[in-house]
Amino acid sequence: MASQVASPSASLHTTSSSTTLSTPTLSPSSPSQLSPDDLELLAKLEEQNRLLETDSKSLRSVNGSRRNSGSSLVSSSSASSNLSHLEEDSWILWGRVVNEWEDVRKKKEKQVKELVRKGIPHHFRAIVWQLLCSAQSMPIKDQYSELLKMTSPCEKLIRRDIARTYPEHNFFKEKDSFGQEVLFNVMKAYSLVDREVGYCQGSAFIVGLLLMQMPEEEAFCVFVKLMQDYRLRELFKPSMAELGLCMYQFECMIQEHLPELFVHFQSQSFHTSMYASSWFLTIFLTTFPLPIATRIFDIFMSEVS
């Protein structure tokens, strides 16, 4: 990977500037230790996230629209003065991580996971997600335009479900909007490269979240990685046997850790699949507010593979 980052909001393949972040390199010492400068930046990043957690306006603004990916992470005037320097520090820290990704991922994997848990700045999310799943240089990206020229047997089913995916989000809510069109494109393309899975409704929410962060070609590559390397396709196979296994494992956990709740559920014939299926199929994207669900997805990208 090139050691340059043009703009934190730019994608890996759409960089329009060759400006290099003038940041010092990460300390090459033990993978379990950060340099004093990095520790200081990390502390400031933690403070930024604390402020974000206490500022509901800031939290709601994180994922308003993919079109706003170049805007400030924080929109609330009550926090802007406190966060301006902290946000800049987090950009510097994440700029180091992105610029030195190959070395950082090999030598400081635990630290990367810790940073992700503390929050990926919105403007870096598209780049970091691609790096986390190694989707930034997939050969299949070159096939995307050709796939769109083909006909998929799932097209009618995909069209039917498009309006049900993030129906209140500005990027997708208008019929025949750009957002709905690129969502259709990615789902159609994947149904052609994985004919066994084809299309399954819950997967559109995952693709929709990706499209809020990055262009459709890159969202397609990340989705392919998620389905293959993260084994999400096992959940979406026609038999859904893997989903059944997840339900069984989750039910056993409830029985072990929350026995009274388990007994109550059983007495009411309230089966795990009645409430938890969507948690696994959409990775909580239909369960929590989008900013919170996006943070969960950050961790999923970082720790599940």
mmCIF file of C-alpha atoms in Angstrom:
data_model
loop_
_atom_site.group_PDB
_atom_site.id
_atom_site.type_symbol
_atom_site.label_atom_id
_atom_site.label_comp_id
_atom_site.label_asym_id
_atom_site.label_seq_id
_atom_site.Cartn_x
_atom_site.Cartn_y
_atom_site.Cartn_z
ATOM 1 C CA MET A 1 0.000 0.000 0.000
ATOM 2 C CA ALA A 2 1.213 3.447 -0.807
ATOM 3 C CA SER A 3 2.329 5.449 2.179
ATOM 4 C CA GLN A 4 0.202 8.451 1.326
ATOM 5 C CA VAL A 5 -3.238 9.529 2.424
ATOM 6 C CA ALA A 6 -4.832 12.392 0.564
ATOM 7 C CA SER A 7 -7.893 13.137 2.664
ATOM 8 C CA PRO A 8 -9.371 11.149 5.479
ATOM 9 C CA SER A 9 -12.710 11.132 3.694
ATOM 10 C CA ALA A 10 -11.264 9.818 0.439
ATOM 11 C CA SER A 11 -11.441 6.146 -0.440
ATOM 12 C CA LEU A 12 -8.412 4.042 -1.160
ATOM 13 C CA HIS A 13 -9.020 4.071 -4.890
ATOM 14 C CA THR A 14 -10.409 7.562 -5.336
ATOM 15 C CA THR A 15 -7.605 9.599 -3.796
ATOM 16 C CA SER A 16 -7.396 12.902 -5.625
ATOM 17 C CA SER A 17 -4.416 14.429 -3.873
ATOM 18 C CA SER A 18 -0.878 13.285 -3.217
ATOM 19 C CA THR A 19 -0.469 15.226 0.006
ATOM 20 C CA THR A 20 1.315 13.103 2.583
ATOM 21 C CA LEU A 21 0.398 13.322 6.230
ATOM 22 C CA SER A 22 3.454 14.781 7.907
ATOM 23 C CA THR A 23 3.313 12.663 11.021
ATOM 24 C CA PRO A 24 6.054 10.903 12.927
ATOM 25 C CA THR A 25 6.211 7.151 12.634
ATOM 26 C CA LEU A 26 4.790 4.780 15.176
ATOM 27 C CA SER A 27 7.270 3.525 17.671
ATOM 28 C CA PRO A 28 8.865 0.238 16.497
ATOM 29 C CA SER A 29 9.193 -1.009 20.061
ATOM 30 C CA SER A 30 7.294 -3.899 21.645
ATOM 31 C CA PRO A 31 3.865 -4.511 20.065
ATOM 32 C CA SER A 32 2.261 -4.241 23.488
ATOM 33 C CA GLN A 33 3.592 -0.745 24.166
ATOM 34 C CA LEU A 34 2.969 2.680 22.701
ATOM 35 C CA SER A 35 5.412 5.532 22.639
ATOM 36 C CA PRO A 36 4.772 8.449 25.048
ATOM 37 C CA ASP A 37 3.507 10.594 22.161
ATOM 38 C CA ASP A 38 1.098 7.880 21.056
ATOM 39 C CA LEU A 39 -0.084 7.369 24.623
ATOM 40 C CA GLU A 40 -0.816 11.070 24.906
ATOM 41 C CA LEU A 41 -2.783 11.027 21.652
ATOM 42 C CA LEU A 42 -4.622 7.927 22.784
ATOM 43 C CA ALA A 43 -5.625 9.628 26.036
ATOM 44 C CA LYS A 44 -6.960 12.576 24.055
ATOM 45 C CA LEU A 45 -8.845 10.205 21.790
ATOM 46 C CA GLU A 46 -10.448 8.603 24.828
ATOM 47 C CA GLU A 47 -11.488 12.037 26.046
ATOM 48 C CA GLN A 48 -13.005 12.776 22.649
ATOM 49 C CA ASN A 49 -15.100 9.631 22.816
ATOM 50 C CA ARG A 50 -16.189 10.491 26.356
ATOM 51 C CA LEU A 51 -17.428 13.847 25.121
ATOM 52 C CA LEU A 52 -19.159 12.225 22.184
ATOM 53 C CA GLU A 53 -20.946 9.795 24.488
ATOM 54 C CA THR A 54 -22.287 12.662 26.587
ATOM 55 C CA ASP A 55 -23.316 14.757 23.616
ATOM 56 C CA SER A 56 -26.376 13.216 22.019
ATOM 57 C CA LYS A 57 -26.383 15.740 19.184
ATOM 58 C CA SER A 58 -22.873 14.745 18.205
ATOM 59 C CA LEU A 59 -23.776 11.056 18.347
ATOM 60 C CA ARG A 60 -26.760 11.498 16.067
ATOM 61 C CA SER A 61 -24.703 13.399 13.511
ATOM 62 C CA VAL A 62 -22.076 10.732 12.928
ATOM 63 C CA ASN A 63 -23.866 8.877 10.145
ATOM 64 C CA GLY A 64 -26.462 11.296 8.762
ATOM 65 C CA SER A 65 -25.601 10.584 5.136
ATOM 66 C CA ARG A 66 -22.808 9.258 2.963
ATOM 67 C CA ARG A 67 -22.946 12.636 1.216
ATOM 68 C CA ASN A 68 -21.826 14.280 4.465
ATOM 69 C CA SER A 69 -18.697 12.130 4.859
ATOM 70 C CA GLY A 70 -16.483 15.180 4.378
ATOM 71 C CA SER A 71 -18.097 17.126 7.183
ATOM 72 C CA SER A 72 -16.957 17.412 10.771
ATOM 73 C CA LEU A 73 -17.593 14.484 13.067
ATOM 74 C CA VAL A 74 -19.096 16.854 15.601
ATOM 75 C CA SER A 75 -21.895 19.255 14.728
ATOM 76 C CA SER A 76 -23.031 20.368 18.179
ATOM 77 C CA SER A 77 -21.861 23.868 19.020
ATOM 78 C CA SER A 78 -21.738 22.955 22.704
ATOM 79 C CA ALA A 79 -18.871 20.542 22.084
ATOM 80 C CA SER A 80 -17.169 21.960 18.992
ATOM 81 C CA SER A 81 -14.690 24.118 20.875
ATOM 82 C CA ASN A 82 -13.672 21.239 23.147
ATOM 83 C CA LEU A 83 -13.435 18.687 20.365
ATOM 84 C CA SER A 84 -11.582 20.613 17.671
ATOM 85 C CA HIS A 85 -8.115 19.874 19.023
ATOM 86 C CA LEU A 86 -9.046 16.382 20.174
ATOM 87 C CA GLU A 87 -10.448 15.548 16.762
ATOM 88 C CA GLU A 88 -7.255 16.784 15.156
ATOM 89 C CA ASP A 89 -5.225 14.554 17.471
ATOM 90 C CA SER A 90 -7.323 11.511 16.603
ATOM 91 C CA TRP A 91 -6.811 12.249 12.907
ATOM 92 C CA ILE A 92 -3.060 12.350 13.454
ATOM 93 C CA LEU A 93 -3.092 9.033 15.284
ATOM 94 C CA TRP A 94 -5.295 7.319 12.713
ATOM 95 C CA GLY A 95 -3.257 8.913 9.922
ATOM 96 C CA ARG A 96 -0.194 7.137 11.303
ATOM 97 C CA VAL A 97 -2.070 3.857 11.452
ATOM 98 C CA VAL A 98 -3.307 4.135 7.857
ATOM 99 C CA ASN A 99 0.029 5.323 6.432
ATOM 100 C CA GLU A 100 1.914 2.480 8.113
ATOM 101 C CA TRP A 101 -0.857 -0.116 7.924
ATOM 102 C CA GLU A 102 1.138 -3.160 6.825
ATOM 103 C CA ASP A 103 3.675 -2.752 9.597
ATOM 104 C CA VAL A 104 1.124 -1.734 12.219
ATOM 105 C CA ARG A 105 -1.217 -4.644 11.465
ATOM 106 C CA LYS A 106 1.604 -7.178 11.795
ATOM 107 C CA LYS A 107 3.354 -5.776 14.850
ATOM 108 C CA LYS A 108 0.619 -3.955 16.751
ATOM 109 C CA GLU A 109 -2.556 -5.917 16.062
ATOM 110 C CA LYS A 110 -3.722 -5.696 19.683
ATOM 111 C CA GLN A 111 -3.299 -1.916 19.674
ATOM 112 C CA VAL A 112 -5.287 -1.600 16.432
ATOM 113 C CA LYS A 113 -8.172 -3.480 18.045
ATOM 114 C CA GLU A 114 -7.984 -1.200 21.071
ATOM 115 C CA LEU A 115 -8.046 1.881 18.844
ATOM 116 C CA VAL A 116 -11.043 0.559 16.911
ATOM 117 C CA ARG A 117 -12.909 -0.050 20.168
ATOM 118 C CA LYS A 118 -12.290 3.572 21.122
ATOM 119 C CA GLY A 119 -13.810 4.701 17.847
ATOM 120 C CA ILE A 120 -12.796 5.171 14.224
ATOM 121 C CA PRO A 121 -13.144 8.820 13.120
ATOM 122 C CA HIS A 122 -15.977 9.037 10.619
ATOM 123 C CA HIS A 123 -13.758 10.428 7.872
ATOM 124 C CA PHE A 124 -11.376 7.456 8.159
ATOM 125 C CA ARG A 125 -14.021 4.749 8.331
ATOM 126 C CA ALA A 126 -14.148 3.901 4.605
ATOM 127 C CA ILE A 127 -10.378 3.493 4.425
ATOM 128 C CA VAL A 128 -10.056 1.594 7.703
ATOM 129 C CA TRP A 129 -12.853 -0.855 6.924
ATOM 130 C CA GLN A 130 -11.196 -1.723 3.613
ATOM 131 C CA LEU A 131 -7.857 -2.198 5.322
ATOM 132 C CA LEU A 132 -9.304 -4.318 8.134
ATOM 133 C CA CYS A 133 -10.774 -6.827 5.699
ATOM 134 C CA SER A 134 -8.018 -6.521 3.054
ATOM 135 C CA ALA A 135 -10.453 -5.385 0.379
ATOM 136 C CA GLN A 136 -8.381 -2.487 -0.967
ATOM 137 C CA SER A 137 -6.822 -4.385 -3.885
ATOM 138 C CA MET A 138 -9.262 -7.142 -4.856
ATOM 139 C CA PRO A 139 -9.145 -8.261 -8.525
ATOM 140 C CA ILE A 140 -12.926 -8.726 -8.478
ATOM 141 C CA LYS A 141 -13.340 -4.941 -8.418
ATOM 142 C CA ASP A 142 -12.397 -4.872 -12.091
ATOM 143 C CA GLN A 143 -15.314 -7.221 -12.842
ATOM 144 C CA TYR A 144 -17.920 -5.033 -11.166
ATOM 145 C CA SER A 145 -18.907 -2.965 -14.205
ATOM 146 C CA GLU A 146 -19.275 -6.129 -16.288
ATOM 147 C CA LEU A 147 -21.466 -7.754 -13.642
ATOM 148 C CA LEU A 148 -23.848 -4.810 -13.806
ATOM 149 C CA LYS A 149 -24.407 -5.476 -17.510
ATOM 150 C CA MET A 150 -25.572 -9.022 -16.764
ATOM 151 C CA THR A 151 -29.018 -10.181 -15.684
ATOM 152 C CA SER A 152 -29.555 -11.793 -12.284
ATOM 153 C CA PRO A 153 -32.470 -14.110 -11.473
ATOM 154 C CA CYS A 154 -32.735 -12.240 -8.141
ATOM 155 C CA GLU A 155 -33.432 -8.806 -9.630
ATOM 156 C CA LYS A 156 -37.167 -8.711 -8.915
ATOM 157 C CA LEU A 157 -36.620 -9.841 -5.338
ATOM 158 C CA ILE A 158 -33.900 -7.235 -4.813
ATOM 159 C CA ARG A 159 -36.063 -4.467 -6.292
ATOM 160 C CA ARG A 160 -38.922 -5.417 -3.990
ATOM 161 C CA ASP A 161 -36.759 -5.163 -0.875
ATOM 162 C CA ILE A 162 -34.861 -1.981 -1.741
ATOM 163 C CA ALA A 163 -37.573 0.287 -0.343
ATOM 164 C CA ARG A 164 -37.524 -1.671 2.943
ATOM 165 C CA THR A 165 -33.837 -1.007 3.537
ATOM 166 C CA TYR A 166 -33.200 2.070 5.709
ATOM 167 C CA PRO A 167 -36.566 3.537 4.623
ATOM 168 C CA GLU A 168 -36.079 6.666 6.755
ATOM 169 C CA HIS A 169 -32.471 7.372 5.796
ATOM 170 C CA ASN A 170 -32.020 10.299 3.409
ATOM 171 C CA PHE A 171 -29.696 8.327 1.163
ATOM 172 C CA PHE A 172 -32.218 5.546 0.501
ATOM 173 C CA LYS A 173 -35.751 6.760 1.259
ATOM 174 C CA GLU A 174 -36.629 8.307 -2.123
ATOM 175 C CA LYS A 175 -37.897 5.894 -4.766
ATOM 176 C CA ASP A 176 -35.428 5.416 -7.638
ATOM 177 C CA SER A 177 -32.889 7.615 -5.820
ATOM 178 C CA PHE A 178 -29.146 7.287 -6.335
ATOM 179 C CA GLY A 179 -28.882 5.452 -3.021
ATOM 180 C CA GLN A 180 -31.488 2.865 -4.002
ATOM 181 C CA GLU A 181 -29.840 2.407 -7.378
ATOM 182 C CA VAL A 182 -26.334 1.722 -6.058
ATOM 183 C CA LEU A 183 -27.790 -0.580 -3.379
ATOM 184 C CA PHE A 184 -29.513 -2.540 -6.124
ATOM 185 C CA ASN A 185 -26.288 -2.638 -8.142
ATOM 186 C CA VAL A 186 -24.185 -4.103 -5.341
ATOM 187 C CA MET A 187 -26.798 -6.680 -4.352
ATOM 188 C CA LYS A 188 -27.270 -7.704 -7.977
ATOM 189 C CA ALA A 189 -23.514 -8.003 -8.575
ATOM 190 C CA TYR A 190 -23.067 -10.210 -5.528
ATOM 191 C CA SER A 191 -25.978 -12.445 -6.510
ATOM 192 C CA LEU A 192 -24.104 -13.133 -9.742
ATOM 193 C CA VAL A 193 -20.750 -14.023 -8.159
ATOM 194 C CA ASP A 194 -22.316 -16.224 -5.449
ATOM 195 C CA ARG A 195 -25.217 -18.012 -7.081
ATOM 196 C CA GLU A 196 -25.629 -20.440 -4.184
ATOM 197 C CA VAL A 197 -26.550 -17.600 -1.839
ATOM 198 C CA GLY A 198 -27.992 -15.296 -4.483
ATOM 199 C CA TYR A 199 -29.849 -12.696 -2.451
ATOM 200 C CA CYS A 200 -31.125 -12.707 1.133
ATOM 201 C CA GLN A 201 -33.041 -9.765 2.556
ATOM 202 C CA GLY A 202 -30.982 -9.015 5.684
ATOM 203 C CA SER A 203 -27.792 -8.624 3.666
ATOM 204 C CA ALA A 204 -29.087 -5.396 2.102
ATOM 205 C CA PHE A 205 -28.749 -3.598 5.444
ATOM 206 C CA ILE A 206 -25.054 -4.505 5.574
ATOM 207 C CA VAL A 207 -24.502 -3.278 2.014
ATOM 208 C CA GLY A 208 -26.482 -0.135 2.785
ATOM 209 C CA LEU A 209 -24.183 0.700 5.687
ATOM 210 C CA LEU A 210 -21.146 0.215 3.457
ATOM 211 C CA LEU A 211 -22.628 2.533 0.835
ATOM 212 C CA MET A 212 -23.043 5.257 3.451
ATOM 213 C CA GLN A 213 -19.259 5.201 3.794
ATOM 214 C CA MET A 214 -17.808 4.491 0.339
ATOM 215 C CA PRO A 215 -18.505 4.245 -3.431
ATOM 216 C CA GLU A 216 -20.376 1.218 -4.732
ATOM 217 C CA GLU A 217 -17.349 -0.560 -6.252
ATOM 218 C CA GLU A 218 -15.523 -0.475 -2.929
ATOM 219 C CA ALA A 219 -18.665 -1.415 -1.000
ATOM 220 C CA PHE A 220 -19.001 -4.436 -3.296
ATOM 221 C CA CYS A 221 -15.431 -5.565 -2.558
ATOM 222 C CA VAL A 222 -15.875 -5.165 1.192
ATOM 223 C CA PHE A 223 -19.158 -7.083 1.064
ATOM 224 C CA VAL A 224 -17.524 -9.945 -0.837
ATOM 225 C CA LYS A 225 -14.842 -10.100 1.847
ATOM 226 C CA LEU A 226 -17.429 -10.084 4.627
ATOM 227 C CA MET A 227 -19.381 -12.875 2.999
ATOM 228 C CA GLN A 228 -16.333 -15.027 2.282
ATOM 229 C CA ASP A 229 -13.649 -14.340 4.884
ATOM 230 C CA TYR A 230 -16.018 -13.414 7.719
ATOM 231 C CA ARG A 231 -18.257 -16.339 6.778
ATOM 232 C CA LEU A 232 -21.449 -14.291 6.604
ATOM 233 C CA ARG A 233 -22.491 -16.271 3.535
ATOM 234 C CA GLU A 234 -22.940 -19.279 5.802
ATOM 235 C CA LEU A 235 -25.798 -17.403 7.507
ATOM 236 C CA PHE A 236 -27.441 -16.576 4.190
ATOM 237 C CA LYS A 237 -27.312 -19.974 2.485
ATOM 238 C CA PRO A 238 -30.779 -21.279 1.557
ATOM 239 C CA SER A 239 -30.766 -23.860 4.365
ATOM 240 C CA MET A 240 -29.754 -21.225 6.954
ATOM 241 C CA ALA A 241 -28.208 -24.059 8.969
ATOM 242 C CA GLU A 242 -25.512 -21.739 10.332
ATOM 243 C CA LEU A 243 -28.158 -19.321 11.605
ATOM 244 C CA GLY A 244 -29.862 -22.209 13.379
ATOM 245 C CA LEU A 245 -26.565 -23.104 15.020
ATOM 246 C CA CYS A 246 -26.107 -19.500 16.156
ATOM 247 C CA MET A 247 -29.602 -19.502 17.658
ATOM 248 C CA TYR A 248 -28.843 -22.714 19.555
ATOM 249 C CA GLN A 249 -25.525 -21.391 20.874
ATOM 250 C CA PHE A 250 -27.101 -18.107 21.939
ATOM 251 C CA GLU A 251 -29.939 -19.905 23.706
ATOM 252 C CA CYS A 252 -27.409 -22.033 25.605
ATOM 253 C CA MET A 253 -25.643 -18.850 26.715
ATOM 254 C CA ILE A 254 -28.907 -17.420 28.034
ATOM 255 C CA GLN A 255 -29.607 -20.660 29.882
ATOM 256 C CA GLU A 256 -26.139 -20.571 31.457
ATOM 257 C CA HIS A 257 -25.853 -16.894 32.333
ATOM 258 C CA LEU A 258 -29.509 -15.840 32.746
ATOM 259 C CA PRO A 259 -31.304 -19.001 33.900
ATOM 260 C CA GLU A 260 -34.384 -17.221 35.273
ATOM 261 C CA LEU A 261 -34.882 -15.338 32.022
ATOM 262 C CA PHE A 262 -34.406 -18.586 30.098
ATOM 263 C CA VAL A 263 -37.115 -20.326 32.145
ATOM 264 C CA HIS A 264 -39.450 -17.365 31.645
ATOM 265 C CA PHE A 265 -38.901 -17.374 27.890
ATOM 266 C CA GLN A 266 -39.557 -21.106 27.793
ATOM 267 C CA SER A 267 -42.773 -20.749 29.790
ATOM 268 C CA GLN A 268 -44.018 -18.174 27.283
ATOM 269 C CA SER A 269 -42.901 -20.184 24.248
ATOM 270 C CA PHE A 270 -40.732 -17.214 23.322
ATOM 271 C CA HIS A 271 -38.172 -18.824 21.058
ATOM 272 C CA THR A 272 -34.745 -17.321 20.410
ATOM 273 C CA SER A 273 -35.321 -17.112 16.674
ATOM 274 C CA MET A 274 -38.330 -14.828 17.274
ATOM 275 C CA TYR A 275 -36.144 -11.942 18.446
ATOM 276 C CA ALA A 276 -32.490 -12.719 17.729
ATOM 277 C CA SER A 277 -32.394 -13.796 14.078
ATOM 278 C CA SER A 278 -32.083 -10.224 12.812
ATOM 279 C CA TRP A 279 -29.265 -9.556 15.277
ATOM 280 C CA PHE A 280 -27.104 -12.087 13.466
ATOM 281 C CA LEU A 281 -28.342 -11.473 9.917
ATOM 282 C CA THR A 282 -27.862 -7.685 10.060
ATOM 283 C CA ILE A 283 -25.170 -7.436 12.778
ATOM 284 C CA PHE A 284 -27.544 -5.306 14.904
ATOM 285 C CA LEU A 285 -28.068 -2.749 12.124
ATOM 286 C CA THR A 286 -31.849 -2.988 12.496
ATOM 287 C CA THR A 287 -31.736 -3.079 16.297
ATOM 288 C CA PHE A 288 -29.805 -0.022 17.475
ATOM 289 C CA PRO A 289 -29.648 3.608 16.314
ATOM 290 C CA LEU A 290 -27.331 3.840 13.334
ATOM 291 C CA PRO A 291 -24.400 5.573 15.108
ATOM 292 C CA ILE A 292 -24.299 2.850 17.779
ATOM 293 C CA ALA A 293 -24.767 0.053 15.239
ATOM 294 C CA THR A 294 -21.916 1.516 13.177
ATOM 295 C CA ARG A 295 -19.599 1.372 16.195
ATOM 296 C CA ILE A 296 -20.576 -2.277 16.694
ATOM 297 C CA PHE A 297 -19.776 -2.868 13.029
ATOM 298 C CA ASP A 298 -16.344 -1.266 13.534
ATOM 299 C CA ILE A 299 -15.573 -3.885 16.175
ATOM 300 C CA PHE A 300 -17.030 -6.690 14.067
ATOM 301 C CA MET A 301 -14.728 -5.721 11.199
ATOM 302 C CA SER A 302 -11.721 -5.600 13.501
ATOM 303 C CA GLU A 303 -12.189 -8.699 15.632
ATOM 304 C CA VAL A 304 -14.347 -11.301 13.926
ATOM 305 C CA SER A 305 -12.140 -12.344 11.014
#
